[in-house]
Every structure is written in C-alpha cells, then in structure tokens.
Amino acid sequence: MSLPYTVDIQPIAFSLGPIHVHWYGLMYLAGFLGAWLMAEYRRGLGRLPVSRDAVGDLAFYVMMGVIIGGRIGYMLFYTDIHWIWTDPLALFRVWDGGMSFHGGLLGVLAAVLWWSRRHQLHFFDTVDFIAPMVPIGLGLGRLGNFINGELWGKPSDVAWAMIFPNAPDRLPRHPSQLYEMLLEGVVMFTVLWVVSMKPRPRYLISGLFALLYGCFRFAVEFVRLPDPQLGYLAFGWLTMGQILSLPLVLVGLVLLAMSRKAPTLRPYIVVMPAKE
C-alpha cells in the first residue's frame, strides 16, 4: 500500500536577486493573461462592440477589481472587524495573506459597471462577455493554493488523500484545492465556454456562472476546513464560504429566469472602409 502523497512544493518559483517570485503570484498573472487573450478572441468574434484598446482597459480594471475587492472582502468577511479602528493599515499588508473570492467578485462588478457606463453598454452584456473567462483565474488560483499547501480539506481515508505539512497534524486530507480547481476552473470554463459559443439571451451566461460557482463552492466546503479564525458559524457545518455562496445561487436562478424574456446581443460586425 502506497503512502499518501505529501504536498511539499517550494512556493518560490525563482528569485531575481533579493526578489522572490512565488508560484501563487504567477498563477494570478497567468489567469489575467489567459482571460485577456480569451476576451480579445471573443471581441474578434463580435461579442462586444468595442475596440481592442477598450478590451485592454477592461482587463486592467477587472484586475484591479480582483486585487482591491479581494483584499477588502477578506478583511471584512474573514477577520475581526475591529481592525478598521484599531489597525486600519492592516488592509494594506497584503504580504500577510488573505484574499476573498466574493470580495474580488464585488470588485470586478464595480469595475465592470464603471467601464460599461463609459462605453454606453448594458452592464449585463459586459458581465456575460467576461464570465466565461473568469474560471481561468479561479482554477489557476486554486492551483496556487495547492502549491502553497494552504486551504486544505478535512482528514480523510480516500485513496487520493494527501498530507499537508502546514496543517496542525500529519493526517491525510482531502485535497480540496484540487476539487475547486476542477469544478470552479475546468468544469465551469468548459460549460460557460461551450454555452457562450453561440449568442445567448442577456443574463443567461451571468446567471449560469453565479449558479455554478455558488453550488460548487457550497459543496466543496463540506470537505474543506473552515478558516481557523472563524470556524463553523452554525449547525456544526455551515461556513462563511457557504453563507457567501448562497446569495450567488439565488442570484443565478433569478438571472436565468430573467434571461427567458431578455434580448440577445447579436455579433457586432466591424465594417472596414474600402481602399481607394
């Protein structure tokens, strides 16, 4: 019988003198780059009537929304709220760790709202446009969590259980980061990309994204340990991640219902001027 795999991966990918480049940061970079390339591909298909420069601006604002919203969300949802008046500079100590998907999502939505108004586009047309690319970053982010040996799962005797040295014991555990990488990354990207290959009614892609993420995150939380500073919030099993995911399930269902009577944004065809 083989021993459980021990997740003991060097988190630093390489160093440039005193500067250490971590795998987690590279995952973020790869996620942003992949999403931007896919966005440019979809723009070329006429899925949003904007220029290449406008898509570049959108990618930048979304990136800022992820970072700023993710950090603020973590500090609001997962830490003692007293930091606001006792240690406000804690918000900027990003090297101490702590990013929240739900906070990042709110940051992205705020950035998309501002960008959409600048370009006189319907907010949900833009959300539908970028939703299929988001799972790229989600999946790579969870891979970064796995490499860092963090956000591990509960002890388990399944054949693929793994040992995480940073855990408080040496028990084999669910590799919950890989579960989330598969569901929130691979599965969500595949479903959303295939569905969005054809023009769809407004709200449908956004609703599908919210519903899938909410359900997947809620389910994986059953085999993932809650954040130690919070623990279980109710019934001995309800976590903050589940509480924050329930509204996404509801929003997803509402958007899917709204899509049944919504218009469909047809591909935008760029007409090049004739050469003289």
Coordinates of C-alpha atoms in Angstrom, one line a residue:
M1 CA 0.0 0.0 0.0
S2 CA 1.5 3.3 -1.1
L3 CA 1.8 6.2 1.4
P4 CA -0.3 9.4 0.9
Y5 CA 1.4 12.0 -1.2
T6 CA 3.0 14.8 0.9
V7 CA 2.3 18.3 -0.6
D8 CA 5.7 19.8 0.0
I9 CA 6.3 22.1 -3.0
Q10 CA 8.6 25.1 -2.9
P11 CA 6.3 28.1 -3.2
I12 CA 9.0 30.3 -4.7
A13 CA 9.3 29.6 -8.4
F14 CA 12.5 31.6 -8.9
S15 CA 14.4 34.5 -7.5
L16 CA 15.9 37.6 -9.1
G17 CA 18.4 38.7 -6.6
P18 CA 16.5 39.8 -3.4
I19 CA 13.2 39.5 -5.2
H20 CA 11.4 36.2 -4.8
V21 CA 8.7 35.3 -7.4
H22 CA 6.1 32.9 -6.0
W23 CA 4.1 30.4 -7.9
Y24 CA 0.9 31.9 -6.4
G25 CA 1.7 35.2 -8.0
L26 CA 2.5 33.6 -11.3
M27 CA -0.9 31.8 -11.2
Y28 CA -2.6 35.2 -10.8
L29 CA -0.5 36.6 -13.7
A30 CA -1.3 33.6 -15.9
G31 CA -5.0 33.9 -15.0
F32 CA -5.1 37.5 -16.0
L33 CA -3.2 36.9 -19.2
G34 CA -5.4 33.9 -20.2
A35 CA -8.6 35.8 -19.6
W36 CA -7.3 38.8 -21.6
L37 CA -6.5 36.6 -24.6
M38 CA -9.8 34.9 -24.4
A39 CA -11.6 38.3 -24.2
E40 CA -9.7 39.6 -27.2
Y41 CA -10.7 36.4 -29.1
R42 CA -14.4 36.9 -28.2
R43 CA -14.1 40.6 -29.1
G44 CA -12.9 39.5 -32.5
L45 CA -16.0 37.4 -32.9
G46 CA -18.1 40.5 -32.4
R47 CA -19.4 39.6 -29.0
L48 CA -19.0 43.1 -27.7
P49 CA -19.0 46.3 -29.8
V50 CA -15.7 47.8 -28.5
S51 CA -12.2 48.3 -29.7
R52 CA -9.1 46.3 -28.8
D53 CA -7.9 49.2 -26.6
A54 CA -11.2 49.2 -24.7
V55 CA -10.9 45.4 -24.0
G56 CA -7.4 46.1 -22.7
D57 CA -8.8 48.8 -20.4
L58 CA -11.5 46.4 -19.2
A59 CA -8.9 43.7 -18.4
F60 CA -6.9 46.2 -16.4
Y61 CA -9.9 47.4 -14.4
V62 CA -11.0 43.9 -13.8
M63 CA -7.5 43.0 -12.5
M64 CA -7.7 46.0 -10.1
G65 CA -11.1 44.9 -9.0
V66 CA -10.0 41.4 -8.2
I67 CA -7.0 42.6 -6.1
I68 CA -8.6 45.5 -4.3
G69 CA -12.0 43.8 -3.8
G70 CA -10.4 40.5 -2.9
R71 CA -8.4 42.2 -0.1
I72 CA -11.1 44.3 1.2
G73 CA -13.5 41.4 1.1
Y74 CA -11.1 39.2 3.1
M75 CA -10.6 41.9 5.8
L76 CA -14.4 42.4 6.1
F77 CA -15.6 38.8 5.9
Y78 CA -12.8 36.8 7.4
T79 CA -11.1 38.9 10.1
D80 CA -12.2 40.6 13.3
I81 CA -13.9 43.9 12.2
H82 CA -12.0 45.8 14.9
W83 CA -9.1 46.3 12.6
I84 CA -11.0 49.2 11.0
W85 CA -10.5 51.5 14.0
T86 CA -7.5 49.7 15.8
D87 CA -5.2 48.8 12.9
P88 CA -6.5 50.3 9.6
L89 CA -3.1 49.8 7.9
A90 CA -3.7 46.0 8.1
L91 CA -5.7 46.4 4.9
F92 CA -2.5 47.1 3.0
R93 CA -0.4 44.4 4.5
V94 CA -1.1 42.0 1.6
W95 CA 2.1 40.1 2.3
D96 CA 0.3 38.7 5.4
G97 CA -2.0 36.9 3.0
G98 CA -5.8 36.9 2.7
M99 CA -7.9 37.3 -0.5
S100 CA -11.6 36.6 -0.8
F101 CA -13.3 35.4 -4.0
H102 CA -16.6 37.0 -3.1
G103 CA -14.9 40.3 -2.3
G104 CA -13.0 40.1 -5.6
L105 CA -16.3 39.4 -7.4
L106 CA -17.8 42.6 -6.0
G107 CA -14.7 44.5 -7.0
V108 CA -14.9 43.1 -10.5
L109 CA -18.6 44.0 -10.8
A110 CA -17.9 47.6 -9.6
A111 CA -15.1 47.9 -12.3
V112 CA -17.4 46.4 -15.0
L113 CA -20.2 48.9 -14.0
W114 CA -17.9 51.9 -14.3
W115 CA -16.4 50.6 -17.6
S116 CA -19.8 49.8 -19.1
R117 CA -21.1 53.2 -18.4
R118 CA -18.1 54.8 -20.0
H119 CA -18.7 52.8 -23.2
Q120 CA -22.5 53.1 -23.0
L121 CA -23.1 49.3 -22.8
H122 CA -25.6 47.4 -20.8
F123 CA -23.9 46.2 -17.6
F124 CA -25.0 42.6 -18.0
D125 CA -23.9 42.5 -21.7
T126 CA -20.4 43.1 -20.3
V127 CA -20.8 40.6 -17.5
D128 CA -22.0 38.0 -19.9
F129 CA -18.9 38.8 -22.1
I130 CA -16.3 38.3 -19.3
A131 CA -18.0 35.5 -17.3
P132 CA -16.6 32.6 -19.4
M133 CA -13.0 33.8 -18.8
V134 CA -13.2 34.1 -15.0
P135 CA -12.9 30.3 -14.4
I136 CA -9.4 30.5 -15.9
G137 CA -8.2 32.7 -13.0
L138 CA -10.3 30.7 -10.5
G139 CA -8.7 27.4 -11.5
L140 CA -5.2 28.7 -11.5
G141 CA -5.7 30.4 -8.2
R142 CA -6.8 27.1 -6.6
L143 CA -3.7 25.5 -8.1
G144 CA -1.7 28.2 -6.4
N145 CA -3.4 27.4 -3.1
F146 CA -2.4 23.7 -3.6
I147 CA 1.2 24.6 -4.3
N148 CA 1.3 26.8 -1.2
G149 CA -0.2 23.9 0.9
E150 CA -3.0 26.1 2.2
L151 CA -6.8 25.9 2.4
W152 CA -6.6 22.1 2.9
G153 CA -9.5 19.8 3.4
K154 CA -10.7 17.6 6.3
P155 CA -8.9 14.4 7.3
S156 CA -9.9 11.5 5.0
D157 CA -9.1 8.0 4.2
V158 CA -9.9 8.2 0.5
A159 CA -7.2 6.8 -1.8
W160 CA -6.2 10.3 -3.1
A161 CA -5.9 11.9 0.3
M162 CA -2.7 14.0 0.8
I163 CA -0.6 15.2 3.7
F164 CA -0.1 19.0 4.0
P165 CA 2.9 19.8 6.2
N166 CA 1.4 23.2 7.1
A167 CA -1.6 21.5 8.7
P168 CA -1.6 21.1 12.5
D169 CA -1.1 17.3 12.1
R170 CA 0.2 14.8 9.7
L171 CA -3.2 13.3 8.8
P172 CA -4.1 12.6 5.2
R173 CA -6.6 15.1 4.0
H174 CA -8.9 15.9 1.1
P175 CA -7.0 18.0 -1.5
S176 CA -10.0 20.4 -1.6
Q177 CA -7.9 22.9 -3.6
L178 CA -7.8 20.4 -6.5
Y179 CA -11.5 19.8 -6.2
E180 CA -12.1 23.5 -6.5
M181 CA -9.6 23.8 -9.4
L182 CA -11.5 21.1 -11.2
L183 CA -15.1 22.3 -10.5
E184 CA -14.6 26.1 -10.4
G185 CA -11.9 26.1 -13.1
V186 CA -12.1 23.2 -15.6
V187 CA -15.8 22.4 -15.4
M188 CA -17.1 26.0 -15.2
F189 CA -14.8 27.1 -18.0
T190 CA -15.9 24.2 -20.2
V191 CA -19.6 24.7 -19.6
L192 CA -19.6 28.5 -19.9
W193 CA -17.4 28.5 -23.0
V194 CA -19.5 25.9 -24.8
V195 CA -22.8 27.6 -23.9
S196 CA -21.4 31.0 -25.0
M197 CA -20.1 29.8 -28.3
K198 CA -23.5 31.0 -29.7
P199 CA -25.2 34.3 -28.9
R200 CA -27.4 33.8 -25.9
P201 CA -30.0 36.0 -24.2
R202 CA -28.8 38.6 -21.8
Y203 CA -28.4 37.4 -18.2
L204 CA -28.0 33.7 -19.2
I205 CA -24.2 33.4 -19.0
S206 CA -24.0 35.6 -15.9
G207 CA -26.7 33.5 -14.2
L208 CA -25.1 30.2 -15.1
F209 CA -21.8 31.5 -13.7
A210 CA -23.3 32.6 -10.4
L211 CA -25.3 29.3 -10.1
L212 CA -22.5 27.0 -10.9
Y213 CA -20.0 28.8 -8.6
G214 CA -22.4 29.0 -5.8
C215 CA -23.3 25.3 -5.9
F216 CA -19.7 24.1 -6.4
R217 CA -18.3 26.3 -3.6
F218 CA -21.1 25.3 -1.2
A219 CA -20.5 21.6 -1.9
V220 CA -16.7 21.7 -1.6
E221 CA -16.9 23.5 1.8
F222 CA -18.3 20.2 3.3
V223 CA -14.8 18.6 2.8
R224 CA -12.7 21.8 3.4
L225 CA -11.7 23.0 6.8
P226 CA -13.2 26.4 7.6
D227 CA -10.9 29.4 8.3
P228 CA -9.5 28.8 11.8
Q229 CA -10.3 32.3 13.0
L230 CA -13.9 31.8 12.2
G231 CA -14.6 28.0 12.5
Y232 CA -18.1 26.8 11.8
L233 CA -20.7 29.5 12.1
A234 CA -23.9 27.4 12.6
F235 CA -25.1 23.8 13.0
G236 CA -21.5 22.5 13.2
W237 CA -21.0 22.6 9.5
L238 CA -22.0 26.0 8.0
T239 CA -19.0 28.0 6.9
M240 CA -18.5 31.6 5.9
G241 CA -17.8 30.4 2.3
Q242 CA -21.2 28.7 2.2
I243 CA -23.0 31.7 3.6
L244 CA -21.5 34.0 1.0
S245 CA -22.2 31.5 -1.8
L246 CA -25.9 31.1 -1.1
P247 CA -26.8 34.6 -2.5
L248 CA -24.9 33.6 -5.7
V249 CA -27.2 30.6 -6.1
L250 CA -30.3 32.8 -5.7
V251 CA -28.9 35.5 -8.0
G252 CA -28.1 32.8 -10.6
L253 CA -31.6 31.4 -10.5
V254 CA -33.1 34.9 -10.8
L255 CA -30.9 35.8 -13.8
L256 CA -31.6 32.6 -15.6
A257 CA -35.3 33.3 -15.2
M258 CA -34.9 36.9 -16.5
S259 CA -33.0 35.5 -19.5
R260 CA -36.1 33.8 -20.8
K261 CA -37.6 37.1 -21.8
A262 CA -34.4 39.1 -22.4
P263 CA -33.0 40.2 -25.8
T264 CA -29.9 38.6 -27.4
L265 CA -26.9 40.7 -28.2
R266 CA -26.1 39.8 -31.8
P267 CA -22.4 39.6 -33.0
Y268 CA -21.1 43.1 -33.9
I269 CA -19.6 43.2 -37.4
V270 CA -16.8 45.7 -37.9
V271 CA -17.1 47.2 -41.4
M272 CA -13.7 48.2 -42.8
P273 CA -13.5 51.2 -45.0
A274 CA -12.9 50.4 -48.7
K275 CA -9.5 51.1 -50.1
E276 CA -9.2 53.7 -52.8

